[in-house]
Backbone as CSV, one residue per row, in Angstrom:
resi,resn,N_x,N_y,N_z,CA_x,CA_y,CA_z,C_x,C_y,C_z
1,MET,89.329,-96.216,-108.427,88.451,-96.779,-107.440,89.280,-97.218,-106.237
2,ALA,88.641,-97.257,-105.110,89.316,-97.679,-103.886,89.584,-99.177,-103.948
3,GLN,90.673,-99.599,-103.325,91.065,-101.007,-103.404,90.139,-101.916,-102.616
4,GLY,89.494,-101.442,-101.602,88.669,-102.273,-100.748,87.289,-102.555,-101.331
5,TRP,86.980,-102.015,-102.443,85.652,-102.210,-103.019,85.557,-103.609,-103.613
6,GLY,84.404,-104.199,-103.472,84.181,-105.526,-104.039,83.811,-105.416,-105.510
7,LEU,83.723,-106.558,-106.127,83.413,-106.628,-107.549,82.034,-106.040,-107.865
8,SER,81.042,-106.292,-107.027,79.700,-105.774,-107.285,79.656,-104.241,-107.172
9,ALA,80.395,-103.658,-106.235,80.432,-102.197,-106.095,81.092,-101.569,-107.314
10,LYS,82.155,-102.206,-107.804,82.837,-101.696,-109.002,81.912,-101.795,-110.209
11,LEU,81.177,-102.881,-110.326,80.253,-103.067,-111.438,79.147,-102.012,-111.405
12,ILE,78.611,-101.769,-110.233,77.575,-100.735,-110.084,78.137,-99.372,-110.449
13,ALA,79.345,-99.066,-110.034,79.983,-97.782,-110.357,80.191,-97.642,-111.863
14,TYR,80.649,-98.706,-112.517,80.848,-98.661,-113.975,79.535,-98.479,-114.720
15,VAL,78.502,-99.176,-114.301,77.187,-99.040,-114.942,76.637,-97.630,-114.736
16,ALA,76.769,-97.105,-113.515,76.297,-95.744,-113.228,77.066,-94.722,-114.063
17,ALA,78.380,-94.881,-114.148,79.185,-93.954,-114.955,78.782,-94.043,-116.423
18,GLY,78.559,-95.242,-116.916,78.121,-95.410,-118.304,76.771,-94.770,-118.560
19,ALA,75.855,-94.927,-117.606,74.531,-94.324,-117.754,74.620,-92.801,-117.766
20,ILE,75.458,-92.254,-116.905,75.622,-90.788,-116.849,76.241,-90.271,-118.141
21,ILE,77.284,-90.923,-118.612,77.953,-90.483,-119.851,76.993,-90.583,-121.033
22,THR,76.252,-91.671,-121.113,75.273,-91.834,-122.193,74.194,-90.768,-122.109
23,SER,73.719,-90.509,-120.917,72.676,-89.505,-120.713,73.156,-88.116,-121.133
24,VAL,74.381,-87.780,-120.766,74.947,-86.478,-121.146,75.114,-86.396,-122.663
25,ALA,75.600,-87.462,-123.279,75.788,-87.460,-124.733,74.456,-87.292,-125.458
26,VAL,73.431,-87.985,-124.996,72.109,-87.862,-125.613,71.582,-86.438,-125.428
27,GLY,71.756,-85.866,-124.246,71.304,-84.501,-123.987,71.993,-83.479,-124.871
28,VAL,73.305,-83.609,-125.015,74.070,-82.678,-125.864,73.620,-82.796,-127.320
29,ALA,73.431,-84.023,-127.792,72.983,-84.228,-129.175,71.598,-83.630,-129.402
30,ARG,70.703,-83.795,-128.446,69.346,-83.236,-128.576,69.368,-81.717,-128.608
31,VAL,70.166,-81.109,-127.730,70.245,-79.647,-127.704,70.783,-79.123,-129.036
32,LYS,71.828,-79.748,-129.542,72.408,-79.306,-130.815,71.386,-79.434,-131.945
33,ASN,70.688,-80.560,-131.992,69.692,-80.781,-133.024,68.546,-79.784,-132.927
34,GLU,68.031,-79.556,-131.736,66.918,-78.629,-131.555,67.330,-77.179,-131.809
35,ARG,68.544,-76.820,-131.412,69.023,-75.453,-131.652,69.064,-75.175,-133.153
36,THR,69.561,-76.139,-133.920,69.608,-75.984,-135.371,68.201,-75.860,-135.943
37,HIS,67.301,-76.700,-135.473,65.924,-76.673,-135.957,65.245,-75.339,-135.625
38,LEU,65.391,-74.872,-134.391,64.774,-73.603,-133.994,65.366,-72.435,-134.788
39,GLY,66.682,-72.429,-134.966,67.328,-71.364,-135.745,66.839,-71.335,-137.178
40,THR,66.658,-72.502,-137.765,66.157,-72.584,-139.135,64.739,-72.046,-139.227
41,MET,63.905,-72.379,-138.244,62.524,-71.886,-138.247,62.481,-70.368,-138.119
42,VAL,63.307,-69.806,-137.243,63.340,-68.351,-137.070,63.838,-67.676,-138.348
43,ASP,64.879,-68.238,-138.964,65.403,-67.666,-140.211,64.362,-67.722,-141.326
44,TYR,63.660,-68.827,-141.419,62.624,-68.978,-142.445,61.524,-67.940,-142.255
45,SER,61.091,-67.778,-141.021,60.039,-66.809,-140.710,60.507,-65.383,-141.002
46,GLY,61.721,-65.056,-140.586,62.255,-63.714,-140.816,62.414,-63.395,-142.292
47,GLN,62.908,-64.370,-143.061,63.085,-64.142,-144.491,61.746,-64.007,-145.188
48,ASN,60.754,-64.786,-144.754,59.414,-64.648,-145.324,58.830,-63.272,-145.052
49,MET,59.069,-62.736,-143.852,58.565,-61.407,-143.533,59.236,-60.360,-144.431
50,ALA,60.544,-60.487,-144.640,61.257,-59.545,-145.517,60.753,-59.669,-146.950
51,ASN,60.554,-60.889,-147.439,60.069,-61.089,-148.802,58.668,-60.513,-148.993
52,THR,57.807,-60.719,-148.015,56.438,-60.206,-148.099,56.426,-58.679,-148.057
53,THR,57.267,-58.108,-147.221,57.353,-56.646,-147.144,57.869,-56.077,-148.463
54,ALA,58.856,-56.738,-149.049,59.395,-56.282,-150.331,58.329,-56.349,-151.424
55,ALA,57.580,-57.448,-151.446,56.524,-57.575,-152.460,55.444,-56.515,-152.278
56,GLY,55.102,-56.227,-151.037,54.076,-55.223,-150.766,54.512,-53.802,-151.028
57,SER,55.805,-53.578,-151.033,56.302,-52.209,-151.214,56.691,-51.885,-152.655
58,ALA,56.665,-52.862,-153.543,57.144,-52.636,-154.915,56.413,-51.500,-155.614
59,SER,55.097,-51.550,-155.650,54.353,-50.495,-156.361,54.475,-49.162,-155.637
60,LEU,54.656,-49.192,-154.323,54.805,-47.945,-153.565,56.143,-47.276,-153.853
61,VAL,57.192,-48.074,-154.026,58.514,-47.514,-154.353,58.492,-46.935,-155.761
62,VAL,57.887,-47.656,-156.713,57.805,-47.166,-158.091,57.057,-45.840,-158.134
63,GLY,55.975,-45.752,-157.363,55.157,-44.545,-157.372,55.615,-43.473,-156.399
64,TYR,56.755,-43.674,-155.744,57.266,-42.723,-154.748,56.189,-42.360,-153.728
65,ASP,55.447,-43.360,-153.297,54.348,-43.167,-152.344,54.904,-43.306,-150.921
66,ASN,55.598,-42.275,-150.471,56.272,-42.325,-149.178,55.304,-42.442,-148.008
67,GLY,54.139,-41.858,-148.122,53.160,-41.942,-147.034,52.733,-43.380,-146.782
68,ASN,52.400,-44.092,-147.843,51.997,-45.491,-147.680,53.182,-46.397,-147.353
69,LEU,54.384,-46.023,-147.792,55.576,-46.778,-147.383,55.773,-46.679,-145.873
70,GLU,55.536,-45.487,-145.329,55.644,-45.305,-143.873,54.612,-46.161,-143.144
71,ILE,53.394,-46.189,-143.675,52.345,-47.004,-143.055,52.712,-48.481,-143.125
72,LEU,53.213,-48.933,-144.276,53.629,-50.328,-144.429,54.750,-50.668,-143.442
73,ALA,55.753,-49.809,-143.366,56.875,-50.051,-142.447,56.391,-50.090,-140.999
74,ARG,55.495,-49.200,-140.639,54.962,-49.178,-139.272,54.152,-50.437,-138.977
75,ASN,53.345,-50.886,-139.949,52.551,-52.099,-139.754,53.438,-53.332,-139.585
76,VAL,54.503,-53.414,-140.355,55.425,-54.549,-140.217,56.141,-54.462,-138.869
77,ALA,56.555,-53.263,-138.488,57.274,-53.084,-137.221,56.385,-53.371,-136.015
78,ASP,55.074,-53.293,-136.196,54.147,-53.594,-135.104,53.985,-55.092,-134.865
79,GLN,54.523,-55.918,-135.745,54.427,-57.365,-135.572,55.301,-57.803,-134.394
80,PRO,54.918,-58.902,-133.730,55.700,-59.358,-132.573,57.157,-59.623,-132.932
81,HIS,58.042,-59.124,-132.096,59.488,-59.351,-132.163,60.186,-58.651,-133.332
82,VAL,59.459,-57.829,-134.098,60.112,-57.038,-135.145,60.654,-55.783,-134.489
83,MET,61.929,-55.519,-134.707,62.579,-54.382,-134.053,62.799,-53.203,-134.987
84,GLY,62.734,-53.445,-136.277,62.919,-52.345,-137.203,62.693,-52.786,-138.632
85,VAL,62.318,-51.812,-139.466,62.090,-52.055,-140.892,62.702,-50.891,-141.655
86,MET,63.421,-51.216,-142.723,63.996,-50.173,-143.567,63.696,-50.519,-145.024
87,ILE,63.137,-49.557,-145.738,62.834,-49.727,-147.159,63.703,-48.740,-147.919
88,MET,64.506,-49.259,-148.865,65.457,-48.422,-149.599,65.204,-48.510,-151.096
89,ASN,65.544,-47.441,-151.810,65.427,-47.480,-153.262,66.667,-48.152,-153.857
90,LYS,66.743,-48.212,-155.190,67.849,-48.937,-155.822,69.203,-48.270,-155.595
91,ASP,69.200,-46.990,-155.253,70.454,-46.283,-154.973,70.898,-46.449,-153.522
92,GLY,70.104,-47.160,-152.730,70.446,-47.397,-151.336,69.980,-46.302,-150.389
93,ARG,69.239,-45.333,-150.890,68.712,-44.274,-150.017,67.457,-44.766,-149.310
94,THR,67.364,-44.426,-148.056,66.228,-44.865,-147.253,64.982,-44.079,-147.634
95,MET,63.937,-44.812,-147.988,62.661,-44.189,-148.310,61.731,-44.218,-147.102
96,SER,61.885,-45.241,-146.265,61.078,-45.366,-145.060,61.849,-46.201,-144.055
97,GLN,61.763,-45.777,-142.793,62.447,-46.523,-141.747,61.658,-46.402,-140.456
98,THR,61.472,-47.537,-139.801,60.806,-47.570,-138.511,61.655,-48.405,-137.576
99,VAL,62.055,-47.816,-136.456,62.851,-48.529,-135.457,62.030,-48.601,-134.182
100,VAL,61.814,-49.826,-133.710,61.020,-50.016,-132.507,61.922,-50.063,-131.284
101,ASN,62.970,-50.878,-131.352,63.844,-51.074,-130.197,65.210,-51.535,-130.691
102,THR,66.259,-50.890,-130.217,67.603,-51.287,-130.635,68.433,-51.803,-129.468
103,ASN,67.798,-52.022,-128.325,68.537,-52.463,-127.139,68.705,-53.979,-127.068
104,LYS,68.076,-54.711,-127.958,68.132,-56.163,-127.923,68.936,-56.673,-129.109
105,GLU,69.360,-57.935,-128.989,70.039,-58.559,-130.117,69.005,-58.911,-131.175
106,TYR,69.429,-58.842,-132.431,68.498,-59.129,-133.513,69.237,-59.740,-134.691
107,ARG,68.441,-60.298,-135.599,68.949,-60.770,-136.884,68.309,-59.918,-137.960
108,ARG,69.097,-59.618,-138.987,68.591,-58.804,-140.093,68.314,-59.700,-141.294
109,TYR,67.123,-59.527,-141.848,66.722,-60.269,-143.043,66.474,-59.264,-144.154
110,GLN,67.047,-59.521,-145.316,66.942,-58.596,-146.433,66.321,-59.281,-147.635
111,ALA,65.613,-58.478,-148.430,65.001,-58.990,-149.655,64.993,-57.877,-150.691
112,PRO,65.189,-58.243,-151.953,65.123,-57.224,-153.010,63.674,-56.859,-153.313
113,ILE,63.478,-55.603,-153.694,62.166,-55.152,-154.163,62.208,-55.252,-155.682
114,VAL,61.341,-56.089,-156.234,61.345,-56.341,-157.674,60.038,-55.837,-158.268
115,PHE,60.182,-55.073,-159.363,59.009,-54.586,-160.080,59.258,-54.782,-161.562
116,ASP,58.358,-55.487,-162.219,58.448,-55.750,-163.658,59.796,-56.396,-164.020
117,GLY,60.265,-57.286,-163.147,61.490,-58.033,-163.409,62.781,-57.318,-163.059
118,ALA,62.706,-56.067,-162.615,63.915,-55.311,-162.283,63.962,-55.033,-160.779
119,VAL,65.155,-55.073,-160.216,65.332,-54.751,-158.801,65.315,-53.240,-158.663
120,ILE,64.360,-52.742,-157.865,64.202,-51.291,-157.716,64.498,-50.821,-156.288
121,GLY,64.922,-51.744,-155.448,65.233,-51.373,-154.071,65.413,-52.601,-153.217
122,SER,65.396,-52.389,-151.918,65.547,-53.515,-150.992,64.845,-53.203,-149.672
123,VAL,64.581,-54.266,-148.942,63.939,-54.167,-147.635,64.830,-54.875,-146.629
124,ALA,64.959,-54.301,-145.444,65.662,-54.953,-144.333,64.711,-54.986,-143.145
125,VAL,64.545,-56.175,-142.570,63.683,-56.348,-141.400,64.539,-56.920,-140.287
126,ASP,64.561,-56.235,-139.144,65.322,-56.687,-137.982,64.374,-57.381,-137.016
127,ILE,64.701,-58.638,-136.678,63.848,-59.426,-135.796,64.649,-59.835,-134.567
128,SER,64.048,-59.656,-133.404,64.678,-59.976,-132.131,65.003,-61.456,-132.037
129,THR,66.138,-61.764,-131.425,66.503,-63.163,-131.177,65.994,-63.637,-129.816
130,GLU,65.290,-62.777,-129.111,64.790,-63.121,-127.774,63.917,-64.381,-127.747
131,PRO,62.966,-64.569,-128.688,62.165,-65.798,-128.644,63.025,-67.052,-128.837
132,LEU,64.018,-66.959,-129.700,64.921,-68.092,-129.913,65.712,-68.393,-128.650
133,ASP,66.221,-67.359,-128.006,66.983,-67.544,-126.765,66.107,-68.156,-125.673
134,GLN,64.857,-67.692,-125.566,63.939,-68.241,-124.562,63.630,-69.705,-124.852
135,ALA,63.409,-70.030,-126.123,63.113,-71.420,-126.487,64.291,-72.327,-126.173
136,ILE,65.504,-71.851,-126.418,66.694,-72.658,-126.125,66.866,-72.835,-124.620
137,ASP,66.621,-71.779,-123.845,66.698,-71.900,-122.382,65.685,-72.919,-121.861
138,GLU,64.453,-72.866,-122.394,63.432,-73.829,-121.991,63.825,-75.246,-122.395
139,LEU,64.451,-75.360,-123.552,64.910,-76.662,-124.015,65.964,-77.237,-123.074
140,TYR,66.925,-76.405,-122.681,67.943,-76.859,-121.732,67.291,-77.357,-120.441
141,SER,66.334,-76.594,-119.930,65.660,-76.979,-118.682,64.938,-78.311,-118.825
142,ARG,64.217,-78.492,-119.937,63.497,-79.750,-120.160,64.460,-80.930,-120.274
143,ILE,65.538,-80.744,-121.000,66.482,-81.850,-121.199,67.180,-82.199,-119.889
144,ILE,67.552,-81.201,-119.117,68.192,-81.479,-117.821,67.225,-82.251,-116.919
145,LEU,65.959,-81.817,-116.881,64.957,-82.516,-116.074,64.770,-83.961,-116.561
146,GLU,64.686,-84.140,-117.866,64.538,-85.487,-118.418,65.725,-86.371,-118.048
147,GLN,66.922,-85.807,-118.158,68.112,-86.614,-117.864,68.194,-86.958,-116.383
148,ILE,67.747,-86.067,-115.513,67.735,-86.351,-114.073,66.746,-87.489,-113.802
149,ILE,65.565,-87.415,-114.415,64.558,-88.464,-114.205,65.074,-89.799,-114.728
150,ILE,65.680,-89.808,-115.904,66.234,-91.049,-116.452,67.323,-91.585,-115.536
151,GLY,68.169,-90.686,-115.032,69.226,-91.101,-114.115,68.678,-91.716,-112.836
152,LEU,67.596,-91.143,-112.327,66.985,-91.688,-111.104,66.346,-93.056,-111.353
153,ILE,65.772,-93.224,-112.539,65.156,-94.516,-112.872,66.215,-95.596,-113.005
154,LEU,67.326,-95.227,-113.639,68.397,-96.225,-113.812,69.053,-96.496,-112.487
């Protein structure tokens, strides 16, 4: 601080610096907490989609019903933000595959296909990370705006 500043100016500067540091710390903590929460929700949703697809494909894999496997894969791939679906038999050979878009980043969720207690194949569902990225960007914007308003009030 400059030497010519009075005690009240120094006190105001210290309080302002403390408010800014506290505001930044609260903002960083909120972003970290929300990012974890959003990521968990996306993972839960993606894994549920893979599990449901695996359950729906079990009898089709046993019966080698490739036509209906294709329809199932296409229906799952038509869901929002799903980029691809792959249904494989127990030997790892692809029985059905639908790819919607491979130009975006995605997360892959896998689930075993179980029939009569035995694993007879697996399902992989690729889901875009775009909604998660958009939600995090919106979160950053909201937190920055909130911190600016709090800073102006203080």
